[in-house]
PDB file of C-alpha atoms in Angstrom:
ATOM      1  CA  MET A   1       7.128  17.505  -2.585  1.00 70.00           C
ATOM      2  CA  ALA A   2       4.727  15.256  -4.473  1.00 80.00           C
ATOM      3  CA  GLY A   3       5.669  12.499  -6.909  1.00 89.00           C
ATOM      4  CA  LEU A   4       5.411  11.628 -10.567  1.00 93.00           C
ATOM      5  CA  ILE A   5       3.891   8.854 -12.654  1.00 94.00           C
ATOM      6  CA  ALA A   6       6.330   7.445 -15.201  1.00 94.00           C
ATOM      7  CA  ARG A   7       6.511   4.743 -17.842  1.00 94.00           C
ATOM      8  CA  LYS A   8       9.298   2.165 -17.590  1.00 96.00           C
ATOM      9  CA  SER A   9      11.086   2.184 -20.958  1.00 95.00           C
ATOM     10  CA  GLY A  10      13.730  -0.411 -20.130  1.00 95.00           C
ATOM     11  CA  MET A  11      17.307  -0.640 -18.874  1.00 96.00           C
ATOM     12  CA  THR A  12      20.604   0.580 -20.249  1.00 95.00           C
ATOM     13  CA  GLN A  13      23.931   1.748 -18.850  1.00 96.00           C
ATOM     14  CA  VAL A  14      25.804   5.012 -18.470  1.00 94.00           C
ATOM     15  CA  PHE A  15      29.466   5.527 -17.715  1.00 94.00           C
ATOM     16  CA  ALA A  16      30.613   7.357 -14.600  1.00 89.00           C
ATOM     17  CA  GLU A  17      33.581   9.731 -14.561  1.00 89.00           C
ATOM     18  CA  ASN A  18      35.815   6.936 -13.299  1.00 91.00           C
ATOM     19  CA  GLY A  19      34.893   4.812 -16.320  1.00 92.00           C
ATOM     20  CA  HIS A  20      32.661   2.349 -14.434  1.00 94.00           C
ATOM     21  CA  ALA A  21      29.443   1.259 -16.149  1.00 96.00           C
ATOM     22  CA  VAL A  22      26.337   2.065 -14.105  1.00 95.00           C
ATOM     23  CA  PRO A  23      23.152   0.062 -14.847  1.00 97.00           C
ATOM     24  CA  VAL A  24      20.139   2.388 -15.022  1.00 97.00           C
ATOM     25  CA  THR A  25      16.415   2.164 -15.679  1.00 97.00           C
ATOM     26  CA  VAL A  26      14.921   4.751 -18.036  1.00 97.00           C
ATOM     27  CA  LEU A  27      11.642   6.250 -16.801  1.00 96.00           C
ATOM     28  CA  GLU A  28       9.687   8.315 -19.339  1.00 94.00           C
ATOM     29  CA  ILE A  29       7.745  11.232 -17.866  1.00 89.00           C
ATOM     30  CA  GLU A  30       4.858  11.923 -20.233  1.00 79.00           C
ATOM     31  CA  PRO A  31       2.443  14.759 -19.453  1.00 79.00           C
ATOM     32  CA  CYS A  32       1.778  14.792 -15.700  1.00 89.00           C
ATOM     33  CA  LYS A  33      -0.756  17.280 -14.365  1.00 91.00           C
ATOM     34  CA  VAL A  34      -2.160  18.244 -10.986  1.00 93.00           C
ATOM     35  CA  ILE A  35      -5.782  17.096 -11.106  1.00 92.00           C
ATOM     36  CA  ALA A  36      -6.931  17.778  -7.545  1.00 91.00           C
ATOM     37  CA  ILE A  37      -5.544  19.109  -4.274  1.00 92.00           C
ATOM     38  CA  ARG A  38      -6.481  17.599  -0.914  1.00 91.00           C
ATOM     39  CA  THR A  39      -6.252  19.824   2.168  1.00 90.00           C
ATOM     40  CA  ALA A  40      -6.506  19.080   5.858  1.00 90.00           C
ATOM     41  CA  ASP A  41      -9.468  21.444   6.294  1.00 89.00           C
ATOM     42  CA  ALA A  42     -11.586  19.973   3.502  1.00 89.00           C
ATOM     43  CA  ASP A  43     -10.428  16.349   3.345  1.00 90.00           C
ATOM     44  CA  GLY A  44      -8.656  15.627   6.620  1.00 92.00           C
ATOM     45  CA  TYR A  45      -5.262  15.080   5.001  1.00 92.00           C
ATOM     46  CA  GLU A  46      -2.896  16.793   2.601  1.00 92.00           C
ATOM     47  CA  ALA A  47      -2.132  15.333  -0.805  1.00 93.00           C
ATOM     48  CA  VAL A  48      -1.969  16.035  -4.517  1.00 93.00           C
ATOM     49  CA  GLN A  49      -3.696  13.982  -7.206  1.00 93.00           C
ATOM     50  CA  VAL A  50      -1.546  13.612 -10.314  1.00 94.00           C
ATOM     51  CA  GLY A  51      -2.856  12.545 -13.721  1.00 92.00           C
ATOM     52  CA  TYR A  52      -0.701  10.910 -16.368  1.00 91.00           C
ATOM     53  CA  GLY A  53      -0.837  10.405 -20.123  1.00 83.00           C
ATOM     54  CA  LYS A  54      -3.408  11.205 -22.743  1.00 78.00           C
ATOM     55  CA  GLU A  55      -7.129  10.568 -22.438  1.00 71.00           C
ATOM     56  CA  ALA A  56      -8.070   6.946 -21.905  1.00 69.00           C
ATOM     57  CA  ARG A  57     -10.558   5.291 -24.241  1.00 72.00           C
ATOM     58  CA  HIS A  58     -12.589   3.518 -21.582  1.00 80.00           C
ATOM     59  CA  THR A  59     -13.338   5.605 -18.504  1.00 84.00           C
ATOM     60  CA  SER A  60     -16.225   5.200 -16.071  1.00 88.00           C
ATOM     61  CA  ARG A  61     -18.786   7.942 -15.570  1.00 90.00           C
ATOM     62  CA  ALA A  62     -17.602   8.402 -11.988  1.00 92.00           C
ATOM     63  CA  VAL A  63     -14.029   9.091 -13.063  1.00 89.00           C
ATOM     64  CA  GLN A  64     -15.201  11.402 -15.839  1.00 89.00           C
ATOM     65  CA  GLY A  65     -17.278  13.303 -13.296  1.00 93.00           C
ATOM     66  CA  HIS A  66     -14.284  13.647 -10.985  1.00 89.00           C
ATOM     67  CA  TYR A  67     -12.197  15.213 -13.747  1.00 89.00           C
ATOM     68  CA  ALA A  68     -15.074  17.451 -14.811  1.00 91.00           C
ATOM     69  CA  LYS A  69     -15.550  18.677 -11.229  1.00 90.00           C
ATOM     70  CA  GLN A  70     -11.923  19.786 -11.174  1.00 89.00           C
ATOM     71  CA  GLY A  71     -12.191  21.338 -14.629  1.00 89.00           C
ATOM     72  CA  GLN A  72      -9.557  19.005 -16.101  1.00 87.00           C
ATOM     73  CA  ASP A  73      -9.409  16.699 -19.113  1.00 86.00           C
ATOM     74  CA  VAL A  74      -9.605  12.954 -18.495  1.00 89.00           C
ATOM     75  CA  MET A  75      -6.165  11.316 -18.369  1.00 89.00           C
ATOM     76  CA  ARG A  76      -5.089   7.686 -18.571  1.00 87.00           C
ATOM     77  CA  SER A  77      -3.892   7.201 -14.973  1.00 88.00           C
ATOM     78  CA  LEU A  78      -4.526   8.939 -11.659  1.00 91.00           C
ATOM     79  CA  LYS A  79      -2.447   8.623  -8.490  1.00 93.00           C
ATOM     80  CA  GLU A  80      -2.384  10.462  -5.199  1.00 93.00           C
ATOM     81  CA  PHE A  81       0.805  11.588  -3.470  1.00 93.00           C
ATOM     82  CA  ARG A  82       0.972  12.837   0.108  1.00 91.00           C
ATOM     83  CA  THR A  83       2.676  16.204   0.529  1.00 88.00           C
ATOM     84  CA  GLU A  84       3.190  18.611   3.397  1.00 85.00           C
ATOM     85  CA  ILE A  85       2.688  21.753   1.280  1.00 83.00           C
ATOM     86  CA  PRO A  86      -0.275  21.211  -1.077  1.00 81.00           C
ATOM     87  CA  SER A  87      -0.663  24.982  -1.407  1.00 81.00           C
ATOM     88  CA  SER A  88       2.537  25.057  -3.483  1.00 86.00           C
ATOM     89  CA  PHE A  89       0.679  23.297  -6.323  1.00 89.00           C
ATOM     90  CA  LYS A  90      -1.996  24.645  -8.645  1.00 90.00           C
ATOM     91  CA  LEU A  91      -4.778  22.841 -10.514  1.00 90.00           C
ATOM     92  CA  GLY A  92      -3.678  21.993 -14.029  1.00 89.00           C
ATOM     93  CA  GLN A  93      -0.011  22.549 -13.225  1.00 89.00           C
ATOM     94  CA  ASP A  94       2.384  20.518 -15.386  1.00 89.00           C
ATOM     95  CA  LEU A  95       4.860  18.350 -13.490  1.00 90.00           C
ATOM     96  CA  THR A  96       8.119  17.389 -15.183  1.00 89.00           C
ATOM     97  CA  ALA A  97      11.251  15.411 -14.421  1.00 90.00           C
ATOM     98  CA  SER A  98      12.892  18.642 -13.259  1.00 88.00           C
ATOM     99  CA  MET A  99      11.211  18.054  -9.884  1.00 88.00           C
ATOM    100  CA  PHE A 100      14.127  15.727  -9.150  1.00 92.00           C
ATOM    101  CA  GLU A 101      17.871  16.268  -9.219  1.00 92.00           C
ATOM    102  CA  ALA A 102      20.793  13.964  -9.962  1.00 92.00           C
ATOM    103  CA  GLY A 103      22.058  12.362  -6.777  1.00 92.00           C
ATOM    104  CA  GLN A 104      18.691  12.322  -4.999  1.00 94.00           C
ATOM    105  CA  LYS A 105      17.275   9.121  -3.530  1.00 95.00           C
ATOM    106  CA  VAL A 106      13.835   8.013  -4.729  1.00 96.00           C
ATOM    107  CA  ASP A 107      11.359   5.206  -4.040  1.00 96.00           C
ATOM    108  CA  VAL A 108       9.817   3.584  -7.117  1.00 96.00           C
ATOM    109  CA  SER A 109       6.548   1.627  -6.811  1.00 96.00           C
ATOM    110  CA  GLY A 110       4.819  -0.506  -9.415  1.00 96.00           C
ATOM    111  CA  THR A 111       3.292  -3.890 -10.177  1.00 96.00           C
ATOM    112  CA  SER A 112       5.884  -6.650 -10.390  1.00 96.00           C
ATOM    113  CA  LYS A 113       6.005  -9.069 -13.306  1.00 96.00           C
ATOM    114  CA  GLY A 114       3.525 -11.939 -13.001  1.00 96.00           C
ATOM    115  CA  ARG A 115       5.218 -15.338 -13.019  1.00 95.00           C
ATOM    116  CA  GLY A 116       2.205 -17.548 -12.444  1.00 97.00           C
ATOM    117  CA  PHE A 117       2.288 -20.543 -10.116  1.00 98.00           C
ATOM    118  CA  ALA A 118       5.884 -21.105  -8.983  1.00 97.00           C
ATOM    119  CA  GLY A 119       7.689 -23.581  -6.763  1.00 97.00           C
ATOM    120  CA  VAL A 120       9.598 -22.748  -3.606  1.00 97.00           C
ATOM    121  CA  MET A 121      12.991 -22.579  -5.323  1.00 97.00           C
ATOM    122  CA  LYS A 122      11.868 -19.860  -7.719  1.00 97.00           C
ATOM    123  CA  ARG A 123       9.431 -18.146  -5.380  1.00 97.00           C
ATOM    124  CA  TRP A 124      11.411 -18.180  -2.112  1.00 97.00           C
ATOM    125  CA  ASN A 125      14.970 -19.089  -3.195  1.00 97.00           C
ATOM    126  CA  PHE A 126      14.931 -22.439  -1.383  1.00 96.00           C
ATOM    127  CA  ALA A 127      18.076 -24.524  -1.902  1.00 95.00           C
ATOM    128  CA  GLY A 128      16.165 -27.642  -2.947  1.00 93.00           C
ATOM    129  CA  GLY A 129      16.925 -31.247  -2.112  1.00 93.00           C
ATOM    130  CA  ARG A 130      20.112 -33.242  -2.535  1.00 93.00           C
ATOM    131  CA  ALA A 131      21.191 -34.349  -5.995  1.00 93.00           C
ATOM    132  CA  THR A 132      22.967 -37.520  -4.823  1.00 94.00           C
ATOM    133  CA  HIS A 133      22.966 -40.175  -2.058  1.00 94.00           C
ATOM    134  CA  GLY A 134      19.768 -41.851  -3.150  1.00 94.00           C
ATOM    135  CA  ALA A 135      17.651 -38.717  -3.567  1.00 93.00           C
ATOM    136  CA  GLU A 136      14.832 -39.492  -5.994  1.00 92.00           C
ATOM    137  CA  LYS A 137      12.318 -36.941  -7.332  1.00 92.00           C
ATOM    138  CA  THR A 138      12.993 -34.551  -4.440  1.00 92.00           C
ATOM    139  CA  HIS A 139      15.472 -32.185  -6.064  1.00 95.00           C
ATOM    140  CA  ARG A 140      13.121 -29.179  -6.177  1.00 95.00           C
ATOM    141  CA  GLN A 141      10.766 -30.063  -3.313  1.00 94.00           C
ATOM    142  CA  MET A 142      10.425 -27.900  -0.219  1.00 94.00           C
ATOM    143  CA  GLY A 143      10.998 -30.578   2.407  1.00 92.00           C
ATOM    144  CA  SER A 144       9.178 -30.651   5.733  1.00 90.00           C
ATOM    145  CA  THR A 145       6.137 -28.395   6.096  1.00 91.00           C
ATOM    146  CA  GLY A 146       5.089 -28.955   9.682  1.00 89.00           C
ATOM    147  CA  GLN A 147       5.372 -31.163  12.759  1.00 88.00           C
ATOM    148  CA  CYS A 148       4.035 -34.473  13.996  1.00 88.00           C
ATOM    149  CA  GLN A 149       1.395 -34.827  16.702  1.00 90.00           C
ATOM    150  CA  ASP A 150       2.383 -31.665  18.563  1.00 89.00           C
ATOM    151  CA  PRO A 151       1.198 -29.109  17.488  1.00 90.00           C
ATOM    152  CA  GLY A 152       0.013 -31.124  14.488  1.00 90.00           C
ATOM    153  CA  ARG A 153      -0.581 -28.297  12.090  1.00 92.00           C
ATOM    154  CA  VAL A 154       1.182 -26.027   9.610  1.00 93.00           C
ATOM    155  CA  PHE A 155       1.868 -22.556  10.957  1.00 94.00           C
ATOM    156  CA  PRO A 156       0.367 -19.608   9.071  1.00 95.00           C
ATOM    157  CA  GLY A 157       2.861 -17.846   6.840  1.00 95.00           C
ATOM    158  CA  LYS A 158       4.766 -20.989   5.931  1.00 95.00           C
ATOM    159  CA  LYS A 159       6.585 -20.456   2.647  1.00 96.00           C
ATOM    160  CA  MET A 160       5.088 -22.761   0.039  1.00 97.00           C
ATOM    161  CA  PRO A 161       4.542 -22.942  -3.727  1.00 97.00           C
ATOM    162  CA  GLY A 162       1.948 -20.504  -5.026  1.00 97.00           C
ATOM    163  CA  HIS A 163       1.195 -17.444  -7.114  1.00 97.00           C
ATOM    164  CA  TYR A 164       4.345 -15.411  -7.689  1.00 97.00           C
ATOM    165  CA  GLY A 165       4.506 -11.778  -8.808  1.00 96.00           C
ATOM    166  CA  ALA A 166       1.779  -9.500 -10.214  1.00 96.00           C
ATOM    167  CA  GLU A 167       1.597  -7.592  -6.924  1.00 96.00           C
ATOM    168  CA  ARG A 168       2.507  -4.111  -5.765  1.00 96.00           C
ATOM    169  CA  SER A 169       6.210  -3.769  -5.097  1.00 96.00           C
ATOM    170  CA  THR A 170       8.446  -0.880  -4.022  1.00 96.00           C
ATOM    171  CA  VAL A 171      12.195  -0.525  -4.483  1.00 96.00           C
ATOM    172  CA  GLU A 172      13.570   1.990  -2.012  1.00 96.00           C
ATOM    173  CA  CYS A 173      16.457   4.454  -2.076  1.00 95.00           C
ATOM    174  CA  LEU A 174      17.383   4.301  -5.763  1.00 96.00           C
ATOM    175  CA  THR A 175      19.804   7.006  -6.875  1.00 96.00           C
ATOM    176  CA  VAL A 176      18.829   9.417  -9.651  1.00 96.00           C
ATOM    177  CA  VAL A 177      21.766   9.276 -12.066  1.00 95.00           C
ATOM    178  CA  ARG A 178      20.555  11.736 -14.684  1.00 94.00           C
ATOM    179  CA  VAL A 179      17.584  14.052 -15.294  1.00 93.00           C
ATOM    180  CA  ASP A 180      16.629  14.906 -18.869  1.00 85.00           C
ATOM    181  CA  GLU A 181      13.760  17.042 -20.100  1.00 79.00           C
ATOM    182  CA  ASN A 182      11.169  14.267 -19.947  1.00 87.00           C
ATOM    183  CA  ARG A 183      12.955  11.249 -18.473  1.00 91.00           C
ATOM    184  CA  LEU A 184      14.670  10.049 -15.341  1.00 94.00           C
ATOM    185  CA  LEU A 185      17.589   7.624 -15.214  1.00 96.00           C
ATOM    186  CA  VAL A 186      17.712   5.800 -11.888  1.00 97.00           C
ATOM    187  CA  LYS A 187      20.403   3.365 -10.814  1.00 97.00           C
ATOM    188  CA  GLY A 188      19.277  -0.265 -10.633  1.00 96.00           C
ATOM    189  CA  ALA A 189      16.057  -2.085 -11.473  1.00 96.00           C
ATOM    190  CA  VAL A 190      12.453  -1.093 -10.771  1.00 96.00           C
ATOM    191  CA  PRO A 191       9.304  -3.264 -10.573  1.00 96.00           C
ATOM    192  CA  GLY A 192       7.298  -4.214 -13.638  1.00 94.00           C
ATOM    193  CA  SER A 193       7.822  -4.932 -17.295  1.00 94.00           C
ATOM    194  CA  ARG A 194       8.699  -2.539 -20.094  1.00 94.00           C
ATOM    195  CA  GLY A 195       5.836  -0.170 -20.777  1.00 93.00           C
ATOM    196  CA  GLY A 196       4.398  -0.460 -17.275  1.00 93.00           C
ATOM    197  CA  LEU A 197       3.533   2.544 -15.121  1.00 94.00           C
ATOM    198  CA  VAL A 198       5.420   3.278 -11.901  1.00 96.00           C
ATOM    199  CA  GLU A 199       5.244   5.934  -9.194  1.00 95.00           C
ATOM    200  CA  VAL A 200       8.343   7.932  -8.323  1.00 95.00           C
ATOM    201  CA  ARG A 201       8.621   9.844  -5.042  1.00 93.00           C
ATOM    202  CA  LEU A 202      11.394  11.074  -2.783  1.00 92.00           C
ATOM    203  CA  ALA A 203      12.801   8.286  -0.610  1.00 93.00           C
ATOM    204  CA  LYS A 204      11.328   8.103   2.885  1.00 89.00           C
ATOM    205  CA  LYS A 205      14.561   6.668   4.259  1.00 86.00           C
ATOM    206  CA  GLY A 206      16.855   8.782   2.109  1.00 66.00           C
TER     207      GLY A 206
END
């Protein structure tokens, strides 16, 4: 089974049969089409290229040529999903939310919100310094970063202030709560801001 490209519309809640409110993220599935099929004989691996949305205004000649070679119209976004049975798909085939069922587990990947340069408390959830007992201007500092003379350096990977967010992120094993004609409702939050594109595929650990 391949995956879908969806647009994050936002969050809401639905009520379960027991009356509990379940927080869900609404994922809009606009036109998704099979643009190309990769096979082990021709490409060395098996996958399906899926296009999403209407034609983009600014597209490079190389991308236009790729679509033309496959006999397809240029679409806004293009992603590739690994699949074990690429022969079950056809060029130009429409993919809809009906590929998934309520109760299934899915992995959702996207670009997380960019938060700029952030300190260790926001970026890494550090506790911060003491608020009393003579502490002065150290309430949000990270504390010690390294050692003294031995080994006399800061180890690679040390958690420090820096750029936070705006990177690829995946939330695993989210439950599909409801499947409509052109939208998925998944339990919990997914990466990115409203209007951003995400990739939805069956959970690897599900």
